PDB file of C-alpha atoms and ligand atoms in Angstrom:
ATOM      1  CA  MET A   1       0.000   0.000   0.000  1.00  0.00           C
ATOM      2  CA  SER A   2       1.303   3.458  -0.781  1.00  0.00           C
ATOM      3  CA  PHE A   3       1.873   5.848   2.082  1.00  0.00           C
ATOM      4  CA  VAL A   4       1.830   9.608   1.572  1.00  0.00           C
ATOM      5  CA  THR A   5       1.701  12.029   4.456  1.00  0.00           C
ATOM      6  CA  ARG A   6       2.145  15.752   4.819  1.00  0.00           C
ATOM      7  CA  PHE A   7       3.046  18.573   7.135  1.00  0.00           C
ATOM      8  CA  ALA A   8       0.911  21.601   6.327  1.00  0.00           C
ATOM      9  CA  PRO A   9       1.913  24.651   8.349  1.00  0.00           C
ATOM     10  CA  SER A  10       0.437  28.127   7.977  1.00  0.00           C
ATOM     11  CA  PRO A  11       3.146  30.798   7.907  1.00  0.00           C
ATOM     12  CA  THR A  12       1.489  33.023  10.501  1.00  0.00           C
ATOM     13  CA  GLY A  13       4.340  32.938  13.001  1.00  0.00           C
ATOM     14  CA  LEU A  14       7.533  31.148  13.918  1.00  0.00           C
ATOM     15  CA  LEU A  15       7.452  27.394  14.463  1.00  0.00           C
ATOM     16  CA  HIS A  16       7.745  26.045  17.990  1.00  0.00           C
ATOM     17  CA  ARG A  17       8.301  22.658  19.610  1.00  0.00           C
ATOM     18  CA  GLY A  18       4.738  21.575  18.836  1.00  0.00           C
ATOM     19  CA  HIS A  19       5.326  22.017  15.123  1.00  0.00           C
ATOM     20  CA  ALA A  20       8.647  20.207  15.372  1.00  0.00           C
ATOM     21  CA  PHE A  21       6.911  17.272  17.059  1.00  0.00           C
ATOM     22  CA  SER A  22       4.235  17.130  14.373  1.00  0.00           C
ATOM     23  CA  ALA A  23       6.634  17.443  11.451  1.00  0.00           C
ATOM     24  CA  LEU A  24       9.075  14.896  12.881  1.00  0.00           C
ATOM     25  CA  THR A  25       6.242  12.464  13.648  1.00  0.00           C
ATOM     26  CA  ALA A  26       4.897  12.651  10.094  1.00  0.00           C
ATOM     27  CA  HIS A  27       8.346  12.473   8.519  1.00  0.00           C
ATOM     28  CA  ARG A  28       9.268   9.453  10.601  1.00  0.00           C
ATOM     29  CA  ALA A  29       6.014   7.680   9.769  1.00  0.00           C
ATOM     30  CA  ALA A  30       6.712   8.172   6.060  1.00  0.00           C
ATOM     31  CA  ARG A  31      10.243   6.846   6.429  1.00  0.00           C
ATOM     32  CA  GLU A  32       9.129   3.809   8.431  1.00  0.00           C
ATOM     33  CA  ALA A  33       6.438   3.007   5.878  1.00  0.00           C
ATOM     34  CA  GLY A  34       8.796   3.526   2.940  1.00  0.00           C
ATOM     35  CA  GLY A  35       6.428   6.262   1.847  1.00  0.00           C
ATOM     36  CA  ARG A  36       6.480   9.936   0.896  1.00  0.00           C
ATOM     37  CA  PHE A  37       6.528  13.105   2.975  1.00  0.00           C
ATOM     38  CA  ILE A  38       5.048  16.282   1.531  1.00  0.00           C
ATOM     39  CA  LEU A  39       5.367  19.815   2.819  1.00  0.00           C
ATOM     40  CA  ARG A  40       2.470  22.129   2.004  1.00  0.00           C
ATOM     41  CA  ILE A  41       2.226  25.834   2.775  1.00  0.00           C
ATOM     42  CA  GLU A  42      -1.316  26.720   3.874  1.00  0.00           C
ATOM     43  CA  ASP A  43      -1.275  30.457   3.329  1.00  0.00           C
ATOM     44  CA  ILE A  44      -4.762  31.346   2.122  1.00  0.00           C
ATOM     45  CA  ASP A  45      -5.203  33.801   4.990  1.00  0.00           C
ATOM     46  CA  GLN A  46      -3.227  36.608   3.416  1.00  0.00           C
ATOM     47  CA  THR A  47      -3.956  38.957   6.303  1.00  0.00           C
ATOM     48  CA  ARG A  48      -1.973  36.749   8.693  1.00  0.00           C
ATOM     49  CA  CYS A  49       0.510  34.824   6.528  1.00  0.00           C
ATOM     50  CA  ARG A  50       3.867  36.382   5.707  1.00  0.00           C
ATOM     51  CA  PRO A  51       6.675  35.423   3.304  1.00  0.00           C
ATOM     52  CA  ASP A  52       9.300  35.888   6.023  1.00  0.00           C
ATOM     53  CA  TYR A  53       7.505  33.305   8.191  1.00  0.00           C
ATOM     54  CA  GLU A  54       7.473  30.935   5.223  1.00  0.00           C
ATOM     55  CA  ALA A  55      11.226  31.411   4.732  1.00  0.00           C
ATOM     56  CA  ALA A  56      11.765  30.886   8.471  1.00  0.00           C
ATOM     57  CA  LEU A  57       9.764  27.666   8.574  1.00  0.00           C
ATOM     58  CA  LEU A  58      11.711  26.198   5.648  1.00  0.00           C
ATOM     59  CA  GLU A  59      14.896  27.000   7.526  1.00  0.00           C
ATOM     60  CA  ASP A  60      13.551  25.437  10.738  1.00  0.00           C
ATOM     61  CA  LEU A  61      12.466  22.244   8.991  1.00  0.00           C
ATOM     62  CA  ALA A  62      15.824  21.912   7.244  1.00  0.00           C
ATOM     63  CA  TRP A  63      17.527  22.390  10.615  1.00  0.00           C
ATOM     64  CA  LEU A  64      15.396  19.546  11.985  1.00  0.00           C
ATOM     65  CA  GLY A  65      16.981  17.382   9.308  1.00  0.00           C
ATOM     66  CA  LEU A  66      13.794  16.894   7.302  1.00  0.00           C
ATOM     67  CA  ASP A  67      13.698  16.580   3.557  1.00  0.00           C
ATOM     68  CA  TRP A  68      10.643  16.995   1.408  1.00  0.00           C
ATOM     69  CA  GLU A  69       9.544  16.849  -2.184  1.00  0.00           C
ATOM     70  CA  THR A  70       9.760  19.937  -4.363  1.00  0.00           C
ATOM     71  CA  PRO A  71       8.147  22.018  -5.669  1.00  0.00           C
ATOM     72  CA  VAL A  72       6.289  22.733  -2.441  1.00  0.00           C
ATOM     73  CA  ARG A  73       2.616  23.534  -2.978  1.00  0.00           C
ATOM     74  CA  ARG A  74       1.735  26.988  -1.741  1.00  0.00           C
ATOM     75  CA  GLN A  75      -2.030  27.338  -1.518  1.00  0.00           C
ATOM     76  CA  SER A  76      -2.133  31.029  -2.433  1.00  0.00           C
ATOM     77  CA  ASP A  77      -0.727  30.076  -5.865  1.00  0.00           C
ATOM     78  CA  HIS A  78      -3.733  27.853  -6.573  1.00  0.00           C
ATOM     79  CA  LEU A  79      -6.809  29.899  -5.724  1.00  0.00           C
ATOM     80  CA  ALA A  80      -8.342  29.085  -9.120  1.00  0.00           C
ATOM     81  CA  ASP A  81      -8.363  25.360  -8.213  1.00  0.00           C
ATOM     82  CA  TYR A  82     -10.391  26.049  -5.080  1.00  0.00           C
ATOM     83  CA  ALA A  83     -12.698  28.436  -6.937  1.00  0.00           C
ATOM     84  CA  ALA A  84     -13.476  25.626  -9.391  1.00  0.00           C
ATOM     85  CA  VAL A  85     -14.557  23.370  -6.508  1.00  0.00           C
ATOM     86  CA  ILE A  86     -16.704  26.141  -5.064  1.00  0.00           C
ATOM     87  CA  ASP A  87     -18.339  26.572  -8.497  1.00  0.00           C
ATOM     88  CA  ASP A  88     -18.992  22.853  -8.734  1.00  0.00           C
ATOM     89  CA  MET A  89     -20.528  22.611  -5.259  1.00  0.00           C
ATOM     90  CA  ASN A  90     -22.513  25.721  -5.936  1.00  0.00           C
ATOM     91  CA  ALA A  91     -23.887  24.331  -9.186  1.00  0.00           C
ATOM     92  CA  ARG A  92     -25.053  21.312  -7.170  1.00  0.00           C
ATOM     93  CA  GLY A  93     -26.910  23.571  -4.729  1.00  0.00           C
ATOM     94  CA  LEU A  94     -24.734  22.631  -1.763  1.00  0.00           C
ATOM     95  CA  LEU A  95     -23.734  26.165  -0.792  1.00  0.00           C
ATOM     96  CA  TYR A  96     -25.382  29.416   0.145  1.00  0.00           C
ATOM     97  CA  ARG A  97     -24.157  32.987   0.286  1.00  0.00           C
ATOM     98  CA  CYS A  98     -23.683  34.487   3.729  1.00  0.00           C
ATOM     99  CA  PHE A  99     -23.267  38.263   3.993  1.00  0.00           C
ATOM    100  CA  ARG A 100     -23.529  38.355   7.773  1.00  0.00           C
ATOM    101  CA  THR A 101     -20.759  39.536  10.033  1.00  0.00           C
ATOM    102  CA  ARG A 102     -19.590  37.366  12.900  1.00  0.00           C
ATOM    103  CA  ARG A 103     -21.298  39.766  15.302  1.00  0.00           C
ATOM    104  CA  GLU A 104     -24.624  39.488  13.466  1.00  0.00           C
ATOM    105  CA  ILE A 105     -24.437  35.700  13.513  1.00  0.00           C
ATOM    106  CA  MET A 106     -23.600  35.489  17.198  1.00  0.00           C
ATOM    107  CA  GLU A 107     -26.337  37.952  18.098  1.00  0.00           C
ATOM    108  CA  GLY A 108     -28.729  35.955  15.922  1.00  0.00           C
ATOM    109  CA  ILE A 109     -28.180  32.876  18.065  1.00  0.00           C
ATOM    110  CA  GLY A 110     -28.008  34.826  21.314  1.00  0.00           C
ATOM    111  CA  GLN A 111     -24.291  34.442  21.938  1.00  0.00           C
ATOM    112  CA  ALA A 112     -21.537  36.868  22.805  1.00  0.00           C
ATOM    113  CA  PRO A 113     -19.426  37.657  19.705  1.00  0.00           C
ATOM    114  CA  HIS A 114     -16.278  36.143  21.158  1.00  0.00           C
ATOM    115  CA  GLY A 115     -17.777  33.484  23.373  1.00  0.00           C
ATOM    116  CA  PRO A 116     -17.618  29.731  22.743  1.00  0.00           C
ATOM    117  CA  ALA A 117     -19.442  28.969  19.538  1.00  0.00           C
ATOM    118  CA  ASP A 118     -22.413  26.697  19.074  1.00  0.00           C
ATOM    119  CA  PRO A 119     -22.763  25.248  15.580  1.00  0.00           C
ATOM    120  CA  VAL A 120     -23.485  28.210  13.336  1.00  0.00           C
ATOM    121  CA  ARG A 121     -26.252  27.613  10.827  1.00  0.00           C
ATOM    122  CA  PRO A 122     -27.532  31.029   9.761  1.00  0.00           C
ATOM    123  CA  GLY A 123     -29.229  29.695   6.626  1.00  0.00           C
ATOM    124  CA  PRO A 124     -29.639  31.484   3.296  1.00  0.00           C
ATOM    125  CA  HIS A 125     -30.871  35.067   3.123  1.00  0.00           C
ATOM    126  CA  ALA A 126     -34.341  35.727   1.738  1.00  0.00           C
ATOM    127  CA  PRO A 127     -34.065  36.088  -2.076  1.00  0.00           C
ATOM    128  CA  ASP A 128     -34.978  39.808  -2.154  1.00  0.00           C
ATOM    129  CA  GLN A 129     -32.517  40.594   0.627  1.00  0.00           C
ATOM    130  CA  GLU A 130     -29.792  38.603  -1.119  1.00  0.00           C
ATOM    131  CA  ALA A 131     -30.436  40.430  -4.392  1.00  0.00           C
ATOM    132  CA  ARG A 132     -30.207  43.786  -2.622  1.00  0.00           C
ATOM    133  CA  LEU A 133     -26.954  42.903  -0.829  1.00  0.00           C
ATOM    134  CA  LEU A 134     -25.458  41.661  -4.093  1.00  0.00           C
ATOM    135  CA  ASP A 135     -26.531  44.888  -5.797  1.00  0.00           C
ATOM    136  CA  GLU A 136     -24.838  46.869  -3.056  1.00  0.00           C
ATOM    137  CA  GLY A 137     -21.644  44.969  -3.812  1.00  0.00           C
ATOM    138  CA  ARG A 138     -21.403  43.601  -0.271  1.00  0.00           C
ATOM    139  CA  ALA A 139     -18.845  40.826   0.315  1.00  0.00           C
ATOM    140  CA  PHE A 140     -20.134  37.346   1.118  1.00  0.00           C
ATOM    141  CA  ALA A 141     -18.856  33.961   2.225  1.00  0.00           C
ATOM    142  CA  TRP A 142     -20.043  30.622   0.815  1.00  0.00           C
ATOM    143  CA  ARG A 143     -21.326  28.269   3.513  1.00  0.00           C
ATOM    144  CA  LEU A 144     -21.894  24.546   3.092  1.00  0.00           C
ATOM    145  CA  SER A 145     -25.534  23.745   3.812  1.00  0.00           C
ATOM    146  CA  LEU A 146     -25.754  20.666   6.042  1.00  0.00           C
ATOM    147  CA  ASP A 147     -29.344  20.173   4.902  1.00  0.00           C
ATOM    148  CA  ARG A 148     -28.373  20.104   1.232  1.00  0.00           C
ATOM    149  CA  ALA A 149     -25.328  17.945   1.946  1.00  0.00           C
ATOM    150  CA  ARG A 150     -27.507  15.427   3.753  1.00  0.00           C
ATOM    151  CA  GLU A 151     -29.925  15.330   0.830  1.00  0.00           C
ATOM    152  CA  ALA A 152     -27.060  14.904  -1.631  1.00  0.00           C
ATOM    153  CA  LEU A 153     -25.574  11.962   0.258  1.00  0.00           C
ATOM    154  CA  GLY A 154     -28.885  10.255   0.998  1.00  0.00           C
ATOM    155  CA  GLU A 155     -28.289   7.078   2.969  1.00  0.00           C
ATOM    156  CA  GLY A 156     -24.549   7.673   2.640  1.00  0.00           C
ATOM    157  CA  TRP A 157     -24.930  10.359   5.306  1.00  0.00           C
ATOM    158  CA  ASP A 158     -25.417   7.765   8.044  1.00  0.00           C
ATOM    159  CA  ASP A 159     -22.380   5.776   6.890  1.00  0.00           C
ATOM    160  CA  LEU A 160     -19.955   8.703   6.975  1.00  0.00           C
ATOM    161  CA  ALA A 161     -16.939   7.537   8.923  1.00  0.00           C
ATOM    162  CA  PHE A 162     -13.180   7.847   9.075  1.00  0.00           C
ATOM    163  CA  VAL A 163     -10.415   5.676  10.422  1.00  0.00           C
ATOM    164  CA  GLU A 164      -8.420   7.095  13.316  1.00  0.00           C
ATOM    165  CA  GLU A 165      -5.145   5.295  13.899  1.00  0.00           C
ATOM    166  CA  GLY A 166      -4.026   7.747  16.552  1.00  0.00           C
ATOM    167  CA  ALA A 167      -6.481   9.277  18.989  1.00  0.00           C
ATOM    168  CA  GLY A 168      -8.697  12.289  19.408  1.00  0.00           C
ATOM    169  CA  PRO A 169      -8.585  14.472  22.529  1.00  0.00           C
ATOM    170  CA  ASP A 170     -10.919  12.075  24.377  1.00  0.00           C
ATOM    171  CA  GLY A 171      -9.121   8.955  23.232  1.00  0.00           C
ATOM    172  CA  GLU A 172     -11.377   8.396  20.203  1.00  0.00           C
ATOM    173  CA  THR A 173      -9.789   5.776  17.988  1.00  0.00           C
ATOM    174  CA  GLY A 174     -10.652   3.164  15.359  1.00  0.00           C
ATOM    175  CA  VAL A 175     -13.595   3.662  13.026  1.00  0.00           C
ATOM    176  CA  ILE A 176     -15.191   6.964  13.965  1.00  0.00           C
ATOM    177  CA  HIS A 177     -18.685   7.896  12.875  1.00  0.00           C
ATOM    178  CA  ALA A 178     -18.386  11.383  11.349  1.00  0.00           C
ATOM    179  CA  ARG A 179     -20.601  14.058  12.900  1.00  0.00           C
ATOM    180  CA  PRO A 180     -20.270  17.050  10.572  1.00  0.00           C
ATOM    181  CA  GLU A 181     -23.394  18.569  12.104  1.00  0.00           C
ATOM    182  CA  THR A 182     -21.424  19.583  15.188  1.00  0.00           C
ATOM    183  CA  ALA A 183     -19.511  22.091  13.051  1.00  0.00           C
ATOM    184  CA  GLY A 184     -22.642  23.742  11.628  1.00  0.00           C
ATOM    185  CA  ASP A 185     -22.774  25.184   8.114  1.00  0.00           C
ATOM    186  CA  VAL A 186     -19.058  25.793   7.764  1.00  0.00           C
ATOM    187  CA  VAL A 187     -17.623  28.526   5.587  1.00  0.00           C
ATOM    188  CA  LEU A 188     -15.921  26.968   2.552  1.00  0.00           C
ATOM    189  CA  ALA A 189     -15.068  30.284   0.905  1.00  0.00           C
ATOM    190  CA  ARG A 190     -14.210  33.228   3.116  1.00  0.00           C
ATOM    191  CA  LYS A 191     -15.287  36.741   2.238  1.00  0.00           C
ATOM    192  CA  ASP A 192     -11.709  37.910   1.901  1.00  0.00           C
ATOM    193  CA  ALA A 193      -9.935  34.875   0.440  1.00  0.00           C
ATOM    194  CA  GLY A 194     -12.406  33.053  -1.819  1.00  0.00           C
ATOM    195  CA  VAL A 195     -11.611  29.784  -0.043  1.00  0.00           C
ATOM    196  CA  ALA A 196     -11.327  28.556   3.537  1.00  0.00           C
ATOM    197  CA  TYR A 197      -9.170  26.044   5.383  1.00  0.00           C
ATOM    198  CA  HIS A 198     -11.415  22.929   5.248  1.00  0.00           C
ATOM    199  CA  LEU A 199     -11.879  23.123   1.496  1.00  0.00           C
ATOM    200  CA  ALA A 200      -8.282  23.962   0.604  1.00  0.00           C
ATOM    201  CA  ALA A 201      -6.888  21.247   2.897  1.00  0.00           C
ATOM    202  CA  THR A 202      -9.213  18.458   1.717  1.00  0.00           C
ATOM    203  CA  HIS A 203      -8.771  19.462  -1.920  1.00  0.00           C
ATOM    204  CA  ASP A 204      -5.012  19.343  -1.608  1.00  0.00           C
ATOM    205  CA  ASP A 205      -4.971  16.105   0.376  1.00  0.00           C
ATOM    206  CA  ALA A 206      -6.919  14.507  -2.486  1.00  0.00           C
ATOM    207  CA  LEU A 207      -4.872  16.136  -5.246  1.00  0.00           C
ATOM    208  CA  GLN A 208      -1.586  15.190  -3.618  1.00  0.00           C
ATOM    209  CA  GLY A 209      -2.687  11.618  -2.929  1.00  0.00           C
ATOM    210  CA  VAL A 210      -2.316  11.950   0.840  1.00  0.00           C
ATOM    211  CA  THR A 211      -3.138   8.572   2.397  1.00  0.00           C
ATOM    212  CA  HIS A 212      -2.343   9.487   6.023  1.00  0.00           C
ATOM    213  CA  VAL A 213      -3.170  12.803   7.690  1.00  0.00           C
ATOM    214  CA  ILE A 214      -0.877  13.146  10.699  1.00  0.00           C
ATOM    215  CA  ARG A 215      -1.462  16.228  12.871  1.00  0.00           C
ATOM    216  CA  GLY A 216      -2.265  17.390  16.387  1.00  0.00           C
ATOM    217  CA  HIS A 217      -5.514  16.404  18.019  1.00  0.00           C
ATOM    218  CA  ASP A 218      -6.577  20.057  18.076  1.00  0.00           C
ATOM    219  CA  LEU A 219      -7.655  19.296  14.502  1.00  0.00           C
ATOM    220  CA  PHE A 220      -9.522  16.091  15.347  1.00  0.00           C
ATOM    221  CA  GLU A 221     -12.918  17.802  15.050  1.00  0.00           C
ATOM    222  CA  ALA A 222     -11.890  19.070  11.617  1.00  0.00           C
ATOM    223  CA  ALA A 223     -11.810  15.461  10.375  1.00  0.00           C
ATOM    224  CA  HIS A 224     -15.598  15.244  10.824  1.00  0.00           C
ATOM    225  CA  ILE A 225     -16.308  18.052   8.397  1.00  0.00           C
ATOM    226  CA  GLN A 226     -13.436  17.172   6.097  1.00  0.00           C
ATOM    227  CA  ARG A 227     -14.845  13.662   5.743  1.00  0.00           C
ATOM    228  CA  LEU A 228     -18.142  15.180   4.597  1.00  0.00           C
ATOM    229  CA  ILE A 229     -16.394  17.336   1.993  1.00  0.00           C
ATOM    230  CA  GLN A 230     -14.511  14.271   0.720  1.00  0.00           C
ATOM    231  CA  ALA A 231     -17.749  12.330   0.388  1.00  0.00           C
ATOM    232  CA  LEU A 232     -19.512  15.175  -1.425  1.00  0.00           C
ATOM    233  CA  MET A 233     -16.621  15.560  -3.864  1.00  0.00           C
ATOM    234  CA  GLY A 234     -15.945  11.841  -4.342  1.00  0.00           C
ATOM    235  CA  TRP A 235     -12.423  12.277  -2.963  1.00  0.00           C
ATOM    236  CA  PRO A 236     -10.750   9.355  -1.187  1.00  0.00           C
ATOM    237  CA  ALA A 237     -10.798   9.265   2.607  1.00  0.00           C
ATOM    238  CA  PRO A 238      -7.313   9.318   4.110  1.00  0.00           C
ATOM    239  CA  VAL A 239      -6.528   7.539   7.358  1.00  0.00           C
ATOM    240  CA  TYR A 240      -6.052   9.937  10.284  1.00  0.00           C
ATOM    241  CA  ARG A 241      -3.411   9.821  12.983  1.00  0.00           C
ATOM    242  CA  HIS A 242      -4.030  12.623  15.422  1.00  0.00           C
ATOM    243  CA  HIS A 243      -1.329  12.945  18.013  1.00  0.00           C
ATOM    244  CA  ARG A 244      -1.102  14.515  21.454  1.00  0.00           C
ATOM    245  CA  LEU A 245      -0.313  18.200  21.820  1.00  0.00           C
ATOM    246  CA  LEU A 246       2.846  19.267  23.548  1.00  0.00           C
ATOM    247  CA  THR A 247       2.507  21.435  26.575  1.00  0.00           C
ATOM    248  CA  GLY A 248       5.062  23.653  28.259  1.00  0.00           C
ATOM    249  CA  PRO A 249       6.083  23.447  31.928  1.00  0.00           C
ATOM    250  CA  ASP A 250       3.013  25.565  32.763  1.00  0.00           C
ATOM    251  CA  GLY A 251       0.774  22.903  31.244  1.00  0.00           C
ATOM    252  CA  LYS A 252      -0.307  25.198  28.411  1.00  0.00           C
ATOM    253  CA  ARG A 253      -0.023  24.387  24.716  1.00  0.00           C
ATOM    254  CA  TYR A 254       2.827  25.925  22.806  1.00  0.00           C
ATOM    255  CA  ALA A 255       1.607  28.810  20.689  1.00  0.00           C
ATOM    256  CA  LYS A 256       3.141  30.764  17.848  1.00  0.00           C
ATOM    257  CA  ARG A 257       2.780  34.014  19.775  1.00  0.00           C
ATOM    258  CA  ASP A 258       5.051  32.618  22.504  1.00  0.00           C
ATOM    259  CA  ARG A 259       8.306  33.696  20.901  1.00  0.00           C
ATOM    260  CA  SER A 260      10.633  32.445  23.611  1.00  0.00           C
ATOM    261  CA  ARG A 261       9.978  28.850  22.662  1.00  0.00           C
ATOM    262  CA  THR A 262      10.371  29.099  18.910  1.00  0.00           C
ATOM    263  CA  LEU A 263      12.736  26.730  17.152  1.00  0.00           C
ATOM    264  CA  ALA A 264      14.784  29.740  16.029  1.00  0.00           C
ATOM    265  CA  GLU A 265      15.283  30.737  19.684  1.00  0.00           C
ATOM    266  CA  LEU A 266      16.205  27.221  20.733  1.00  0.00           C
ATOM    267  CA  ARG A 267      18.705  27.017  17.909  1.00  0.00           C
ATOM    268  CA  ALA A 268      20.189  30.429  18.770  1.00  0.00           C
ATOM    269  CA  ALA A 269      20.472  29.313  22.397  1.00  0.00           C
ATOM    270  CA  GLY A 270      22.649  26.417  21.275  1.00  0.00           C
ATOM    271  CA  MET A 271      20.192  23.529  21.449  1.00  0.00           C
ATOM    272  CA  THR A 272      21.032  20.723  19.047  1.00  0.00           C
ATOM    273  CA  VAL A 273      18.506  18.789  17.009  1.00  0.00           C
ATOM    274  CA  GLU A 274      19.513  15.636  18.877  1.00  0.00           C
ATOM    275  CA  GLN A 275      18.685  17.289  22.186  1.00  0.00           C
ATOM    276  CA  LEU A 276      15.359  18.503  20.881  1.00  0.00           C
ATOM    277  CA  ARG A 277      14.467  15.093  19.449  1.00  0.00           C
ATOM    278  CA  GLY A 278      15.422  13.481  22.734  1.00  0.00           C
ATOM    279  CA  GLU A 279      13.201  15.875  24.616  1.00  0.00           C
ATOM    280  CA  LEU A 280      10.294  15.358  22.231  1.00  0.00           C
ATOM    281  CA  GLY A 281      10.804  11.606  22.078  1.00  0.00           C
ATOM    282  CA  VAL A 282      10.555  11.413  18.302  1.00  0.00           C
TER     283      VAL A 282
HETATM  284  N1  LIG B   1      -2.506  24.613   8.310  1.00  0.00           N
HETATM  285  C1  LIG B   1      -3.001  24.031   9.522  1.00  0.00           C
HETATM  286  C2  LIG B   1      -2.269  24.607  10.721  1.00  0.00           C
HETATM  287  O1  LIG B   1      -1.205  25.176  10.584  1.00  0.00           O
HETATM  288  C3  LIG B   1      -2.831  22.520   9.562  1.00  0.00           C
HETATM  289  C4  LIG B   1      -3.842  21.861   8.741  1.00  0.00           C
HETATM  290  C5  LIG B   1      -3.869  20.338   8.756  1.00  0.00           C
HETATM  291  O2  LIG B   1      -2.887  19.687   9.149  1.00  0.00           O
HETATM  292  O3  LIG B   1      -4.887  19.821   8.329  1.00  0.00           O
HETATM  293  O4  LIG B   1      -2.798  24.501  11.817  1.00  0.00           O
END
């Protein structure tokens, strides 16, 4: 069986130990399986991604001793590919335009704008309102309608599942029944970028023949909605291996904003890759 895995960072900051753990885990899995390791730059959020972070992450990964196939796919170079998928889904009636702001949506479901989110399912605008907003040139996102997706899949909806060879945050493993409804009507094309993470990532996993998605269990819930997108598009379902998240001495997850723990800092402070690998156990 072929084995293709990937590390798919977003260049929104400097990489830290958590990224090193993820990249090393995926790279090692590919080596052990005699398979392929792909690096993909997920930079569709052009307000947060920066070329200097991309250059820095390539340097960090090379320092870790990783090698990867070239050319590296950079998502911002392929927006037309994602637009074609949006057009296709749209032609099949799976999407609806959403002009609402985050504040309007949260107020609509009685939640504070920055509070924990319930599944967001604002539904389509009334046709006359939509026509007026379009006329006014207002920006809109495309949301995936769970109702239309369910109709499109028919009985297949109940069989939606993915294989988890690692574990989710609550130890979920094995064949997992996918519950895309917990994510609500997700945005597949953002107002500002024309595409959003779930669509770009699943599209590229399919295009690049990724057989094993290896990443932190903070993205375990994403597998539920990504499985739905795969089913709707007839894309193959990769196997998932979600891994634990590293925490610092304070018990908190490493974050990109925490500059003192970046790989660049560790390197500058004289840490060797062997020491880091020993510490991470990978
Ligand atoms: N680009 C995502 C991130 O940096 C990872 C996406 C994925 O592995 O599916 O968090």
